Amino acid sequence: MHPVIAEFSQYVLVRRGLSEQTVRAYTSDVRDLLDFLTLSNTNLLAASLGDLREWLAHLVENGASSATLARKGAAIRAFYAWATEAGKLEVDPAARLITPKAANALPKLLSEGQTARLLEHAEKVASETELPQDLRMWAVCELIYACGLRVSEATGLNVSDLDLSQRIVRVIGKGNKERIVPVGKPAAAALQLWIVQGRPPLLNAAPVGKAPTAALFLGQRGGRWDPRDVRERLHRLAAQASVPDIAPHGLRHSAATHLLEGGADLRTVQEILGHSSLQTTQRYTHVTTDRLKSAYRLAHPRA
């Protein structure tokens, strides 16, 4: 890795406390900019505002979405702000860089009935095969939905973070913020079976001489489970269960929506999801209001 990028990566990880996933994304975005600038023999620390705008235009021409542009713009602004503060630059070229705002649209959601069908299918497969990977898939789906977790939060859990006697889980979210979330009975049952029956065979699959991992969810080689594999398996599970295609983040958003529709207040949902701002949680009220209006139009004779 370019030395300056490596230094920036360490800064945002240690000093700013960003998650490893965000650090990887920021690092990748700065490296993309470096590759672009290299084509015109421009040094990363010698780039002008015009160079940065040309890079964004290049991304647009190659089909980048507004969400991608917003994220890459945030990464570049963070990099040059750090470089300026660290004395590597006299003037921040990204200070006036404007990128489009990401659309504030929620991912696809499942209805309560569709979610139940997905989870029931995961349980059915796990009970029929009793294979570690199927027990694991059932457990992680139940946990993400029960607790409204991000997939990175679920795969980042250690066994010690889970207290099944109290039915709570300790979650480290964005910015290394800790929260305690209750775990429902179905999720607790799936997790108990995974820990007792599914996890040990994968733990034994670790290479000889490697120290056992404390991770709650293990991959096929005994290490921590990769979030990308969770996504791929969930897409397949949704197809098998004959429900609309869903990603782990969509399952998290489904949980938030169903909580609000069930009568939970915004503050409670905010705490469960680990949102730093109540405004982020308020997005879900638009979903529930839209559903309310739809039901009203269909049912009320004067609608």
Tab-separated table of C-alpha atoms in Angstrom:
chain	number	residue	atom	x	y	z
A	1	MET	CA	0.000	0.000	0.000
A	2	HIS	CA	1.127	3.566	-0.705
A	3	PRO	CA	2.783	4.825	2.530
A	4	VAL	CA	0.554	7.899	2.813
A	5	ILE	CA	-2.594	5.834	2.309
A	6	ALA	CA	-1.396	3.327	4.917
A	7	GLU	CA	-0.838	6.193	7.356
A	8	PHE	CA	-4.319	7.589	6.630
A	9	SER	CA	-5.851	4.137	7.078
A	10	GLN	CA	-4.252	3.793	10.504
A	11	TYR	CA	-5.469	7.277	11.449
A	12	VAL	CA	-9.145	6.669	10.658
A	13	LEU	CA	-9.033	3.263	12.362
A	14	VAL	CA	-7.304	4.310	15.589
A	15	ARG	CA	-7.903	8.030	15.999
A	16	ARG	CA	-11.372	8.360	14.486
A	17	GLY	CA	-12.541	4.950	15.622
A	18	LEU	CA	-14.214	4.006	12.341
A	19	SER	CA	-15.202	0.392	11.777
A	20	GLU	CA	-12.839	-1.902	9.884
A	21	GLN	CA	-15.401	-2.109	7.079
A	22	THR	CA	-15.495	1.696	6.712
A	23	VAL	CA	-11.698	1.900	6.883
A	24	ARG	CA	-11.421	-0.661	4.080
A	25	ALA	CA	-13.908	1.304	1.965
A	26	TYR	CA	-12.114	4.628	2.574
A	27	THR	CA	-8.739	3.075	1.812
A	28	SER	CA	-10.050	1.510	-1.385
A	29	ASP	CA	-11.543	4.835	-2.517
A	30	VAL	CA	-8.276	6.734	-1.994
A	31	ARG	CA	-6.398	4.002	-3.862
A	32	ASP	CA	-8.880	4.338	-6.742
A	33	LEU	CA	-8.129	8.047	-6.866
A	34	LEU	CA	-4.393	7.314	-6.810
A	35	ASP	CA	-4.763	4.944	-9.786
A	36	PHE	CA	-6.688	7.602	-11.706
A	37	LEU	CA	-4.139	10.317	-10.952
A	38	THR	CA	-1.257	8.030	-11.929
A	39	LEU	CA	-2.608	7.919	-15.485
A	40	SER	CA	-1.863	11.637	-15.804
A	41	ASN	CA	1.369	11.473	-13.781
A	42	THR	CA	-0.185	13.461	-10.934
A	43	ASN	CA	0.945	12.847	-7.372
A	44	LEU	CA	-1.741	12.071	-4.806
A	45	LEU	CA	-0.602	14.993	-2.638
A	46	ALA	CA	-0.311	17.330	-5.623
A	47	ALA	CA	-3.880	16.914	-6.891
A	48	SER	CA	-5.985	20.016	-7.452
A	49	LEU	CA	-9.724	20.543	-7.057
A	50	GLY	CA	-9.964	20.212	-10.838
A	51	ASP	CA	-8.257	16.798	-10.710
A	52	LEU	CA	-10.728	15.592	-8.101
A	53	ARG	CA	-13.675	16.829	-10.157
A	54	GLU	CA	-12.310	15.029	-13.224
A	55	TRP	CA	-12.105	11.824	-11.184
A	56	LEU	CA	-15.739	12.165	-10.122
A	57	ALA	CA	-16.759	12.850	-13.720
A	58	HIS	CA	-14.886	9.716	-14.760
A	59	LEU	CA	-16.833	7.720	-12.162
A	60	VAL	CA	-20.141	9.114	-13.447
A	61	GLU	CA	-19.228	8.157	-17.012
A	62	ASN	CA	-18.596	4.616	-15.792
A	63	GLY	CA	-22.023	4.354	-14.183
A	64	ALA	CA	-21.315	5.163	-10.529
A	65	SER	CA	-24.492	5.738	-8.492
A	66	SER	CA	-25.133	8.809	-6.353
A	67	ALA	CA	-24.565	6.658	-3.248
A	68	THR	CA	-21.159	5.557	-4.559
A	69	LEU	CA	-20.183	9.126	-5.425
A	70	ALA	CA	-21.280	10.344	-1.999
A	71	ARG	CA	-19.214	7.694	-0.227
A	72	LYS	CA	-16.124	8.226	-2.377
A	73	GLY	CA	-16.435	11.984	-1.927
A	74	ALA	CA	-16.594	11.554	1.848
A	75	ALA	CA	-13.494	9.350	1.768
A	76	ILE	CA	-11.519	11.823	-0.322
A	77	ARG	CA	-12.537	14.792	1.808
A	78	ALA	CA	-11.494	12.870	4.924
A	79	PHE	CA	-8.142	11.975	3.351
A	80	TYR	CA	-7.216	15.497	2.278
A	81	ALA	CA	-8.479	17.045	5.532
A	82	TRP	CA	-6.195	14.638	7.403
A	83	ALA	CA	-3.255	15.318	5.054
A	84	THR	CA	-3.657	19.069	5.551
A	85	GLU	CA	-3.964	18.772	9.323
A	86	ALA	CA	-0.908	16.483	9.403
A	87	GLY	CA	1.158	19.124	7.574
A	88	LYS	CA	1.527	17.145	4.351
A	89	LEU	CA	-0.377	19.849	2.424
A	90	GLU	CA	-0.704	23.597	2.811
A	91	VAL	CA	-4.116	23.833	1.138
A	92	ASP	CA	-6.899	21.234	1.184
A	93	PRO	CA	-7.933	20.659	-2.468
A	94	ALA	CA	-11.092	18.769	-1.426
A	95	ALA	CA	-12.445	21.470	0.883
A	96	ARG	CA	-14.747	22.747	-1.886
A	97	LEU	CA	-15.424	19.362	-3.471
A	98	ILE	CA	-19.171	18.798	-3.844
A	99	THR	CA	-20.690	15.387	-4.435
A	100	PRO	CA	-24.360	14.431	-4.833
A	101	LYS	CA	-26.167	13.301	-1.718
A	102	ALA	CA	-26.991	9.626	-1.526
A	103	ALA	CA	-30.672	8.887	-1.986
A	104	ASN	CA	-32.333	8.442	1.390
A	105	ALA	CA	-34.128	5.309	0.237
A	106	LEU	CA	-34.532	2.274	2.439
A	107	PRO	CA	-33.470	-1.151	1.202
A	108	LYS	CA	-36.086	-3.694	0.234
A	109	LEU	CA	-38.212	-4.860	3.120
A	110	LEU	CA	-40.080	-8.053	3.849
A	111	SER	CA	-43.550	-8.132	5.334
A	112	GLU	CA	-44.011	-9.887	8.656
A	113	GLY	CA	-45.483	-12.886	6.833
A	114	GLN	CA	-42.601	-13.053	4.357
A	115	THR	CA	-40.053	-12.761	7.166
A	116	ALA	CA	-41.745	-15.590	9.068
A	117	ARG	CA	-41.657	-17.737	5.919
A	118	LEU	CA	-37.938	-17.043	5.436
A	119	LEU	CA	-37.050	-17.904	9.026
A	120	GLU	CA	-39.300	-20.971	9.092
A	121	HIS	CA	-37.625	-22.246	5.927
A	122	ALA	CA	-34.173	-21.670	7.454
A	123	GLU	CA	-35.257	-23.629	10.549
A	124	LYS	CA	-36.734	-26.427	8.419
A	125	VAL	CA	-33.510	-26.835	6.421
A	126	ALA	CA	-31.393	-26.774	9.589
A	127	SER	CA	-33.541	-29.370	11.352
A	128	GLU	CA	-33.567	-31.675	8.324
A	129	THR	CA	-29.851	-31.590	7.514
A	130	GLU	CA	-28.353	-30.731	10.930
A	131	LEU	CA	-25.335	-29.478	8.965
A	132	PRO	CA	-23.221	-26.786	10.670
A	133	GLN	CA	-23.659	-24.341	7.775
A	134	ASP	CA	-27.460	-24.685	7.870
A	135	LEU	CA	-27.630	-24.318	11.670
A	136	ARG	CA	-25.394	-21.264	11.333
A	137	MET	CA	-27.582	-19.703	8.642
A	138	TRP	CA	-30.734	-20.191	10.681
A	139	ALA	CA	-29.069	-18.710	13.775
A	140	VAL	CA	-27.650	-15.629	12.031
A	141	CYS	CA	-30.940	-14.838	10.264
A	142	GLU	CA	-32.867	-15.114	13.529
A	143	LEU	CA	-30.290	-12.940	15.302
A	144	ILE	CA	-30.126	-10.192	12.648
A	145	TYR	CA	-33.913	-9.959	12.541
A	146	ALA	CA	-34.436	-10.276	16.311
A	147	CYS	CA	-31.879	-7.596	17.170
A	148	GLY	CA	-31.841	-5.432	14.036
A	149	LEU	CA	-28.114	-6.017	13.599
A	150	ARG	CA	-25.872	-4.997	10.743
A	151	VAL	CA	-24.252	-8.043	9.138
A	152	SER	CA	-20.814	-6.797	10.220
A	153	GLU	CA	-22.074	-6.534	13.805
A	154	ALA	CA	-23.415	-10.097	13.714
A	155	THR	CA	-20.234	-11.599	12.278
A	156	GLY	CA	-18.143	-9.454	14.635
A	157	LEU	CA	-19.715	-10.983	17.743
A	158	ASN	CA	-17.773	-13.241	20.084
A	159	VAL	CA	-19.336	-16.065	22.077
A	160	SER	CA	-18.746	-14.030	25.249
A	161	ASP	CA	-20.935	-11.212	23.875
A	162	LEU	CA	-23.990	-13.438	24.054
A	163	ASP	CA	-25.819	-14.151	27.320
A	164	LEU	CA	-28.563	-16.672	26.558
A	165	SER	CA	-29.585	-16.978	30.212
A	166	GLN	CA	-30.559	-13.293	30.184
A	167	ARG	CA	-31.371	-13.333	26.443
A	168	ILE	CA	-29.226	-10.277	25.666
A	169	VAL	CA	-26.325	-9.592	23.332
A	170	ARG	CA	-23.555	-7.001	23.605
A	171	VAL	CA	-23.013	-5.340	20.230
A	172	ILE	CA	-20.144	-3.100	19.111
A	173	GLY	CA	-21.541	-0.849	16.394
A	174	LYS	CA	-20.296	2.046	14.304
A	175	GLY	CA	-17.690	4.198	15.975
A	176	ASN	CA	-17.012	1.373	18.465
A	177	LYS	CA	-20.218	2.284	20.306
A	178	GLU	CA	-21.505	-0.465	22.574
A	179	ARG	CA	-25.159	-1.330	23.036
A	180	ILE	CA	-27.081	-4.115	24.759
A	181	VAL	CA	-29.940	-5.605	22.741
A	182	PRO	CA	-32.569	-8.130	23.890
A	183	VAL	CA	-32.735	-11.449	22.026
A	184	GLY	CA	-36.121	-13.061	21.312
A	185	LYS	CA	-36.948	-16.673	22.219
A	186	PRO	CA	-36.781	-18.068	18.632
A	187	ALA	CA	-33.382	-16.471	18.075
A	188	ALA	CA	-32.138	-17.727	21.451
A	189	ALA	CA	-33.230	-21.277	20.571
A	190	ALA	CA	-31.474	-21.132	17.171
A	191	LEU	CA	-28.308	-19.718	18.737
A	192	GLN	CA	-28.278	-22.370	21.468
A	193	LEU	CA	-28.464	-25.143	18.879
A	194	TRP	CA	-25.758	-23.499	16.770
A	195	ILE	CA	-23.381	-23.127	19.727
A	196	VAL	CA	-23.908	-26.662	21.046
A	197	GLN	CA	-24.235	-28.593	17.793
A	198	GLY	CA	-23.120	-26.518	14.803
A	199	ARG	CA	-20.133	-24.498	16.014
A	200	PRO	CA	-17.863	-27.262	17.422
A	201	PRO	CA	-17.286	-29.075	14.070
A	202	LEU	CA	-16.254	-25.800	12.392
A	203	LEU	CA	-14.068	-24.889	15.351
A	204	ASN	CA	-12.278	-28.225	14.889
A	205	ALA	CA	-11.802	-27.424	11.189
A	206	ALA	CA	-9.257	-24.699	12.013
A	207	PRO	CA	-5.678	-25.408	10.814
A	208	VAL	CA	-3.501	-27.339	13.243
A	209	GLY	CA	-1.573	-25.036	15.546
A	210	LYS	CA	-3.915	-22.075	15.078
A	211	ALA	CA	-5.356	-20.701	18.302
A	212	PRO	CA	-9.146	-21.237	18.569
A	213	THR	CA	-11.151	-18.157	17.655
A	214	ALA	CA	-13.599	-16.532	20.047
A	215	ALA	CA	-15.950	-15.618	17.165
A	216	LEU	CA	-19.574	-16.610	17.589
A	217	PHE	CA	-20.068	-17.397	13.905
A	218	LEU	CA	-17.352	-19.424	12.190
A	219	GLY	CA	-16.500	-19.974	8.540
A	220	GLN	CA	-15.728	-23.322	6.945
A	221	ARG	CA	-12.042	-23.168	7.958
A	222	GLY	CA	-12.687	-22.304	11.582
A	223	GLY	CA	-12.090	-18.553	11.361
A	224	ARG	CA	-14.547	-15.683	11.740
A	225	TRP	CA	-17.400	-15.879	9.221
A	226	ASP	CA	-17.085	-13.491	6.245
A	227	PRO	CA	-20.053	-11.062	5.885
A	228	ARG	CA	-19.943	-11.517	2.099
A	229	ASP	CA	-20.712	-15.209	2.507
A	230	VAL	CA	-23.684	-14.322	4.737
A	231	ARG	CA	-25.069	-12.088	1.969
A	232	GLU	CA	-24.634	-14.732	-0.727
A	233	ARG	CA	-26.272	-17.433	1.375
A	234	LEU	CA	-29.180	-15.168	2.350
A	235	HIS	CA	-29.932	-14.405	-1.307
A	236	ARG	CA	-30.088	-18.163	-1.970
A	237	LEU	CA	-32.209	-18.792	1.118
A	238	ALA	CA	-34.729	-16.131	0.061
A	239	ALA	CA	-35.076	-17.763	-3.348
A	240	GLN	CA	-35.583	-21.195	-1.763
A	241	ALA	CA	-38.198	-19.788	0.638
A	242	SER	CA	-40.040	-18.083	-2.274
A	243	VAL	CA	-39.861	-14.622	-0.712
A	244	PRO	CA	-38.594	-11.412	-2.385
A	245	ASP	CA	-34.812	-11.183	-2.657
A	246	ILE	CA	-33.355	-9.703	0.511
A	247	ALA	CA	-29.919	-8.758	1.841
A	248	PRO	CA	-28.902	-8.807	5.523
A	249	HIS	CA	-29.332	-5.028	5.704
A	250	GLY	CA	-32.864	-5.423	4.358
A	251	LEU	CA	-33.567	-7.905	7.152
A	252	ARG	CA	-32.311	-5.327	9.657
A	253	HIS	CA	-34.598	-2.677	8.151
A	254	SER	CA	-37.511	-5.110	8.157
A	255	ALA	CA	-36.974	-5.578	11.896
A	256	ALA	CA	-37.035	-1.808	12.484
A	257	THR	CA	-40.204	-1.363	10.442
A	258	HIS	CA	-41.990	-4.229	12.170
A	259	LEU	CA	-41.019	-2.844	15.591
A	260	LEU	CA	-42.594	0.524	14.755
A	261	GLU	CA	-45.668	-1.083	13.257
A	262	GLY	CA	-45.990	-3.139	16.434
A	263	GLY	CA	-46.108	0.014	18.569
A	264	ALA	CA	-42.476	0.520	19.640
A	265	ASP	CA	-41.465	4.158	20.123
A	266	LEU	CA	-38.734	5.794	18.060
A	267	ARG	CA	-36.284	6.110	20.952
A	268	THR	CA	-36.472	2.392	21.666
A	269	VAL	CA	-35.941	1.498	18.008
A	270	GLN	CA	-33.055	3.985	17.822
A	271	GLU	CA	-31.371	2.304	20.796
A	272	ILE	CA	-31.896	-1.206	19.416
A	273	LEU	CA	-30.488	-0.296	15.995
A	274	GLY	CA	-27.603	1.739	17.390
A	275	HIS	CA	-28.395	4.906	15.432
A	276	SER	CA	-26.494	7.952	16.667
A	277	SER	CA	-29.231	10.268	15.401
A	278	LEU	CA	-32.981	9.969	15.908
A	279	GLN	CA	-33.392	11.481	12.452
A	280	THR	CA	-31.949	8.282	10.937
A	281	THR	CA	-34.536	6.187	12.769
A	282	GLN	CA	-37.352	8.512	11.684
A	283	ARG	CA	-36.954	7.297	8.113
A	284	TYR	CA	-38.932	4.219	9.105
A	285	THR	CA	-41.973	6.272	10.068
A	286	HIS	CA	-42.401	7.148	6.373
A	287	VAL	CA	-42.587	3.442	5.536
A	288	THR	CA	-45.229	2.746	8.159
A	289	THR	CA	-47.201	5.868	7.179
A	290	ASP	CA	-47.182	4.806	3.525
A	291	ARG	CA	-48.532	1.384	4.498
A	292	LEU	CA	-51.188	3.027	6.674
A	293	LYS	CA	-52.302	5.233	3.773
A	294	SER	CA	-52.386	2.254	1.422
A	295	ALA	CA	-54.577	0.258	3.784
A	296	TYR	CA	-56.802	3.300	4.301
A	297	ARG	CA	-57.294	3.817	0.566
A	298	LEU	CA	-58.221	0.156	0.093
A	299	ALA	CA	-60.575	-0.103	3.073
A	300	HIS	CA	-62.286	3.257	3.683
A	301	PRO	CA	-65.348	4.008	1.531
A	302	ARG	CA	-64.523	7.746	1.546
A	303	ALA	CA	-60.809	7.350	0.915
